[in-house]
mmCIF file of C-alpha atoms in Angstrom:
data_model
loop_
_atom_site.group_PDB
_atom_site.id
_atom_site.type_symbol
_atom_site.label_atom_id
_atom_site.label_comp_id
_atom_site.label_asym_id
_atom_site.label_seq_id
_atom_site.Cartn_x
_atom_site.Cartn_y
_atom_site.Cartn_z
ATOM 1 C CA GLU A 1 19.322 -6.903 -9.602
ATOM 2 C CA ALA A 2 16.913 -7.292 -6.704
ATOM 3 C CA GLN A 3 13.727 -8.881 -7.889
ATOM 4 C CA VAL A 4 10.737 -11.075 -7.236
ATOM 5 C CA THR A 5 10.057 -13.441 -10.121
ATOM 6 C CA GLN A 6 6.711 -15.067 -10.758
ATOM 7 C CA ASN A 7 5.918 -17.730 -13.321
ATOM 8 C CA PRO A 8 3.931 -18.022 -15.419
ATOM 9 C CA ARG A 9 2.785 -14.495 -16.222
ATOM 10 C CA TYR A 10 -0.391 -15.711 -17.873
ATOM 11 C CA LEU A 11 -2.261 -18.941 -17.334
ATOM 12 C CA ILE A 12 -5.548 -20.296 -18.636
ATOM 13 C CA THR A 13 -6.808 -23.520 -17.128
ATOM 14 C CA VAL A 14 -9.982 -25.477 -16.560
ATOM 15 C CA THR A 15 -11.914 -26.141 -13.397
ATOM 16 C CA GLY A 16 -10.352 -28.803 -11.214
ATOM 17 C CA LYS A 17 -6.949 -29.047 -12.883
ATOM 18 C CA LYS A 18 -4.257 -28.557 -10.261
ATOM 19 C CA LEU A 19 -1.779 -25.770 -10.893
ATOM 20 C CA THR A 20 1.185 -24.116 -9.238
ATOM 21 C CA VAL A 21 2.366 -20.538 -9.579
ATOM 22 C CA THR A 22 5.996 -20.140 -8.623
ATOM 23 C CA CYS A 23 7.569 -17.203 -6.829
ATOM 24 C CA SER A 24 11.247 -16.653 -6.202
ATOM 25 C CA GLN A 25 13.151 -13.744 -4.642
ATOM 26 C CA ASN A 26 16.881 -13.041 -4.643
ATOM 27 C CA MET A 27 17.037 -10.594 -1.724
ATOM 28 C CA ASN A 28 17.296 -13.125 1.109
ATOM 29 C CA HIS A 29 14.014 -11.830 2.505
ATOM 30 C CA GLU A 30 12.388 -13.696 5.347
ATOM 31 C CA TYR A 31 8.824 -12.561 4.702
ATOM 32 C CA MET A 32 6.924 -13.618 1.593
ATOM 33 C CA SER A 33 3.292 -13.206 0.758
ATOM 34 C CA TRP A 34 0.674 -13.865 -1.916
ATOM 35 C CA TYR A 35 -2.062 -11.391 -2.830
ATOM 36 C CA ARG A 36 -4.885 -11.493 -5.299
ATOM 37 C CA GLN A 37 -6.113 -8.356 -7.037
ATOM 38 C CA ASP A 38 -9.729 -8.046 -8.146
ATOM 39 C CA PRO A 39 -11.499 -5.000 -9.614
ATOM 40 C CA GLY A 40 -13.027 -2.821 -6.938
ATOM 41 C CA LEU A 41 -11.474 -4.869 -4.143
ATOM 42 C CA GLY A 42 -7.825 -3.887 -4.306
ATOM 43 C CA LEU A 43 -5.273 -6.445 -3.166
ATOM 44 C CA ARG A 44 -6.120 -9.036 -0.560
ATOM 45 C CA GLN A 45 -3.639 -11.278 1.166
ATOM 46 C CA ILE A 46 -4.009 -15.012 0.567
ATOM 47 C CA TYR A 47 -1.138 -16.521 2.575
ATOM 48 C CA TYR A 48 2.108 -15.352 4.038
ATOM 49 C CA SER A 49 5.315 -16.833 5.388
ATOM 50 C CA MET A 50 7.566 -15.372 8.063
ATOM 51 C CA ASN A 51 10.425 -17.776 7.251
ATOM 52 C CA VAL A 52 11.218 -21.290 6.066
ATOM 53 C CA GLU A 53 8.549 -23.783 7.152
ATOM 54 C CA VAL A 54 6.471 -20.999 8.742
ATOM 55 C CA THR A 55 3.284 -20.139 6.865
ATOM 56 C CA ASP A 56 -0.073 -18.705 7.870
ATOM 57 C CA LYS A 57 -3.405 -17.740 6.377
ATOM 58 C CA GLY A 58 -4.168 -14.270 5.180
ATOM 59 C CA ASP A 59 -7.603 -12.835 4.551
ATOM 60 C CA VAL A 60 -8.737 -15.056 1.658
ATOM 61 C CA PRO A 61 -6.982 -18.451 1.984
ATOM 62 C CA GLU A 62 -9.819 -20.750 0.881
ATOM 63 C CA GLY A 63 -8.911 -22.877 -2.106
ATOM 64 C CA TYR A 64 -5.172 -22.171 -1.908
ATOM 65 C CA LYS A 65 -2.119 -23.854 -0.448
ATOM 66 C CA VAL A 66 1.452 -22.684 -0.035
ATOM 67 C CA SER A 67 4.770 -24.104 1.042
ATOM 68 C CA ARG A 68 8.087 -22.598 2.114
ATOM 69 C CA LYS A 69 10.772 -25.254 1.913
ATOM 70 C CA GLU A 70 13.468 -22.828 0.864
ATOM 71 C CA LYS A 71 13.919 -19.209 1.815
ATOM 72 C CA ARG A 72 13.865 -17.920 -1.731
ATOM 73 C CA ASN A 73 10.790 -19.793 -3.013
ATOM 74 C CA PHE A 74 7.125 -19.509 -2.072
ATOM 75 C CA PRO A 75 4.861 -21.355 -4.534
ATOM 76 C CA LEU A 76 1.094 -20.899 -4.604
ATOM 77 C CA ILE A 77 -0.863 -24.078 -5.229
ATOM 78 C CA LEU A 78 -4.440 -24.356 -6.421
ATOM 79 C CA GLU A 79 -5.411 -27.997 -5.886
ATOM 80 C CA SER A 80 -8.779 -27.726 -7.627
ATOM 81 C CA PRO A 81 -9.171 -24.323 -9.272
ATOM 82 C CA SER A 82 -12.618 -22.825 -9.681
ATOM 83 C CA PRO A 83 -13.812 -19.885 -11.801
ATOM 84 C CA ASN A 84 -13.994 -17.611 -8.752
ATOM 85 C CA GLN A 85 -10.208 -17.892 -8.513
ATOM 86 C CA THR A 86 -9.849 -16.084 -11.808
ATOM 87 C CA SER A 87 -7.764 -13.115 -10.765
ATOM 88 C CA LEU A 88 -4.440 -11.305 -10.908
ATOM 89 C CA TYR A 89 -1.976 -12.724 -8.386
ATOM 90 C CA PHE A 90 1.037 -11.034 -6.889
ATOM 91 C CA CYS A 91 3.870 -12.398 -4.845
ATOM 92 C CA ALA A 92 5.740 -10.049 -2.524
ATOM 93 C CA SER A 93 8.710 -10.248 -0.186
ATOM 94 C CA SER A 94 10.285 -8.097 2.499
ATOM 95 C CA THR A 95 12.771 -8.223 5.306
ATOM 96 C CA VAL A 96 11.474 -8.850 8.813
ATOM 97 C CA GLY A 97 12.356 -6.694 11.760
ATOM 98 C CA GLN A 98 12.107 -3.179 13.015
ATOM 99 C CA GLY A 99 13.381 -0.023 11.488
ATOM 100 C CA LEU A 100 13.146 1.661 8.133
ATOM 101 C CA ALA A 101 13.371 -1.544 6.126
ATOM 102 C CA LYS A 102 10.322 -3.056 7.759
ATOM 103 C CA ASN A 103 7.255 -3.456 5.629
ATOM 104 C CA ILE A 104 8.928 -2.358 2.411
ATOM 105 C CA GLN A 105 7.499 -5.056 0.219
ATOM 106 C CA TYR A 106 8.814 -5.854 -3.236
ATOM 107 C CA PHE A 107 6.294 -7.204 -5.695
ATOM 108 C CA GLY A 108 6.531 -9.555 -8.620
ATOM 109 C CA ALA A 109 5.095 -8.604 -12.017
ATOM 110 C CA GLY A 110 1.943 -10.618 -11.441
ATOM 111 C CA THR A 111 0.282 -13.745 -12.797
ATOM 112 C CA ARG A 112 -3.018 -13.391 -14.587
ATOM 113 C CA LEU A 113 -5.021 -16.565 -14.076
ATOM 114 C CA SER A 114 -8.218 -17.500 -15.882
ATOM 115 C CA VAL A 115 -10.137 -20.572 -14.753
ATOM 116 C CA LEU A 116 -12.743 -21.738 -17.271
ATOM 117 C CA ALA B 1 -7.939 -4.431 12.550
ATOM 118 C CA GLN B 2 -7.142 -1.836 9.954
ATOM 119 C CA SER B 3 -8.972 -0.624 6.871
ATOM 120 C CA VAL B 4 -8.163 1.776 4.069
ATOM 121 C CA THR B 5 -10.563 3.892 2.036
ATOM 122 C CA GLN B 6 -9.615 5.472 -1.234
ATOM 123 C CA LEU B 7 -12.420 7.864 -1.915
ATOM 124 C CA ASP B 8 -12.000 8.155 -5.677
ATOM 125 C CA SER B 9 -11.932 5.140 -7.940
ATOM 126 C CA GLN B 10 -10.943 7.277 -10.936
ATOM 127 C CA VAL B 11 -9.324 10.678 -11.254
ATOM 128 C CA PRO B 12 -9.089 12.249 -14.720
ATOM 129 C CA VAL B 13 -6.742 15.215 -15.065
ATOM 130 C CA PHE B 14 -5.008 17.166 -17.795
ATOM 131 C CA GLU B 15 -1.268 17.109 -18.189
ATOM 132 C CA GLU B 16 0.626 19.678 -16.076
ATOM 133 C CA ALA B 17 -2.338 20.113 -13.715
ATOM 134 C CA PRO B 18 -1.989 19.362 -10.004
ATOM 135 C CA VAL B 19 -3.567 16.235 -8.568
ATOM 136 C CA GLU B 20 -4.534 14.875 -5.169
ATOM 137 C CA LEU B 21 -5.447 11.252 -4.540
ATOM 138 C CA ARG B 22 -7.230 10.784 -1.260
ATOM 139 C CA CYS B 23 -6.662 8.068 1.302
ATOM 140 C CA ASN B 24 -8.205 7.625 4.724
ATOM 141 C CA TYR B 25 -7.468 4.820 7.108
ATOM 142 C CA SER B 26 -8.906 3.308 10.232
ATOM 143 C CA SER B 27 -6.868 1.560 12.880
ATOM 144 C CA SER B 28 -6.885 0.965 16.620
ATOM 145 C CA VAL B 29 -3.076 0.728 16.671
ATOM 146 C CA SER B 30 -0.223 2.741 15.220
ATOM 147 C CA VAL B 31 0.419 2.088 11.566
ATOM 148 C CA TYR B 32 2.915 2.614 8.817
ATOM 149 C CA LEU B 33 1.489 4.143 5.639
ATOM 150 C CA PHE B 34 2.390 3.515 2.027
ATOM 151 C CA TRP B 35 1.522 4.498 -1.506
ATOM 152 C CA TYR B 36 2.197 2.026 -4.287
ATOM 153 C CA VAL B 37 1.865 2.629 -8.027
ATOM 154 C CA GLN B 38 0.937 0.026 -10.614
ATOM 155 C CA TYR B 39 1.699 0.850 -14.233
ATOM 156 C CA PRO B 40 -0.208 -1.100 -16.887
ATOM 157 C CA ASN B 41 0.757 -4.775 -16.963
ATOM 158 C CA GLN B 42 3.292 -4.366 -14.213
ATOM 159 C CA GLY B 43 3.637 -5.184 -10.544
ATOM 160 C CA LEU B 44 3.375 -2.719 -7.700
ATOM 161 C CA GLN B 45 6.179 -0.278 -7.060
ATOM 162 C CA LEU B 46 6.668 1.634 -3.834
ATOM 163 C CA LEU B 47 6.051 5.349 -4.353
ATOM 164 C CA LEU B 48 6.602 6.570 -0.810
ATOM 165 C CA LYS B 49 6.170 5.580 2.799
ATOM 166 C CA TYR B 50 5.568 7.109 6.197
ATOM 167 C CA LEU B 51 7.157 5.293 9.108
ATOM 168 C CA SER B 52 7.835 8.134 11.571
ATOM 169 C CA GLY B 53 9.190 11.673 11.778
ATOM 170 C CA SER B 54 8.168 14.466 9.422
ATOM 171 C CA THR B 55 4.560 14.155 8.337
ATOM 172 C CA LEU B 56 5.355 15.374 4.818
ATOM 173 C CA VAL B 57 6.892 12.556 2.865
ATOM 174 C CA LYS B 58 8.506 12.898 -0.525
ATOM 175 C CA GLY B 59 8.606 9.983 -2.912
ATOM 176 C CA ILE B 60 9.718 9.138 -6.390
ATOM 177 C CA ASN B 61 8.588 10.874 -9.583
ATOM 178 C CA GLY B 62 7.755 14.139 -7.810
ATOM 179 C CA PHE B 63 5.002 12.736 -5.612
ATOM 180 C CA GLU B 64 4.535 13.628 -1.965
ATOM 181 C CA ALA B 65 2.064 12.741 0.757
ATOM 182 C CA GLU B 66 1.120 14.201 4.081
ATOM 183 C CA PHE B 67 0.255 12.153 7.125
ATOM 184 C CA ASN B 68 -2.530 13.711 9.163
ATOM 185 C CA LYS B 69 -3.070 11.751 12.339
ATOM 186 C CA SER B 70 -6.099 13.703 13.554
ATOM 187 C CA GLN B 71 -7.921 13.172 10.261
ATOM 188 C CA THR B 72 -6.445 9.695 9.744
ATOM 189 C CA SER B 73 -5.517 10.637 6.204
ATOM 190 C CA PHE B 74 -2.534 10.147 3.938
ATOM 191 C CA HIS B 75 -3.344 12.000 0.720
ATOM 192 C CA LEU B 76 -1.009 11.800 -2.244
ATOM 193 C CA ARG B 77 -0.193 14.930 -4.256
ATOM 194 C CA LYS B 78 1.752 16.023 -7.276
ATOM 195 C CA PRO B 79 1.931 19.667 -8.382
ATOM 196 C CA SER B 80 2.168 18.928 -12.108
ATOM 197 C CA VAL B 81 1.351 15.543 -13.639
ATOM 198 C CA HIS B 82 2.696 13.977 -16.805
ATOM 199 C CA ILE B 83 1.154 11.533 -19.240
ATOM 200 C CA SER B 84 3.519 8.917 -17.841
ATOM 201 C CA ASP B 85 1.843 9.192 -14.426
ATOM 202 C CA THR B 86 -1.202 7.384 -15.806
ATOM 203 C CA ALA B 87 -1.465 4.339 -13.566
ATOM 204 C CA GLU B 88 -3.342 2.830 -10.658
ATOM 205 C CA TYR B 89 -2.375 4.036 -7.211
ATOM 206 C CA PHE B 90 -2.866 2.069 -4.022
ATOM 207 C CA CYS B 91 -2.757 3.339 -0.479
ATOM 208 C CA ALA B 92 -1.821 0.745 2.157
ATOM 209 C CA VAL B 93 -1.263 0.465 5.900
ATOM 210 C CA SER B 94 0.565 -1.951 8.131
ATOM 211 C CA ASP B 95 0.479 -2.506 11.874
ATOM 212 C CA ILE B 96 3.854 -1.382 13.181
ATOM 213 C CA TRP B 97 3.995 -4.192 15.736
ATOM 214 C CA GLY B 98 2.504 -7.004 13.723
ATOM 215 C CA THR B 99 3.566 -8.943 10.671
ATOM 216 C CA ASP B 100 4.461 -7.215 7.441
ATOM 217 C CA LYS B 101 0.931 -7.672 6.145
ATOM 218 C CA LEU B 102 -0.297 -4.778 4.051
ATOM 219 C CA ILE B 103 -3.945 -3.730 4.030
ATOM 220 C CA PHE B 104 -4.702 -2.094 0.711
ATOM 221 C CA GLY B 105 -7.330 0.333 -0.415
ATOM 222 C CA THR B 106 -9.322 -0.430 -3.537
ATOM 223 C CA GLY B 107 -7.121 1.752 -5.721
ATOM 224 C CA THR B 108 -7.459 5.007 -7.666
ATOM 225 C CA ARG B 109 -6.974 5.052 -11.389
ATOM 226 C CA LEU B 110 -5.209 8.267 -12.432
ATOM 227 C CA GLN B 111 -5.769 9.085 -16.082
ATOM 228 C CA VAL B 112 -3.711 11.964 -17.439
ATOM 229 C CA PHE B 113 -4.907 13.538 -20.683
ATOM 230 C CA PRO B 114 -2.820 15.673 -23.067
#
């Protein structure tokens, strides 16, 4: 079954304690992306990756890091979490290129993060 | 740059009534248009998309949307809603020549009452 898997689904942490949210996809997609969802703001892109070792900032990258060492994995790293990073996070993936498959992003189930 | 405006943050409706969720976009380049649905405690699921061709697009679960280029709108409609349609709906756009980045609206919560 085609899917994007995020772990953990729920996470409570304290300010300054480094954490990693994992994301894995089994569709051999080149493009992967992280979004955060906040009430009244919709989803905003944090970082994205066009392929292995190719990453770039989205609209709200401050306080986050990512890496893309393997095609299937795209972890989101919070080196020193702060309360304003309390949010619902989604990982997404899609195939790159033209045509009908372009931009059809598949989303994980989400990770709800609370930073105290 | 693109932006998306969903004019209604909440839409309450009775079961079996028709519904329209409004979406307007702004862009200086050609875009693809999408509607995603988010059921409670779940991720986003693609409802329908407009890439090219017919401006009336049919999606899953009986939903459809019409692309109106002159009004820069992509409203979502369903002629008869069910309780199970209660969810949050997001309109999104993407630059057809750029990366796969999606620009989302702020969402519309559809609440269907019995």
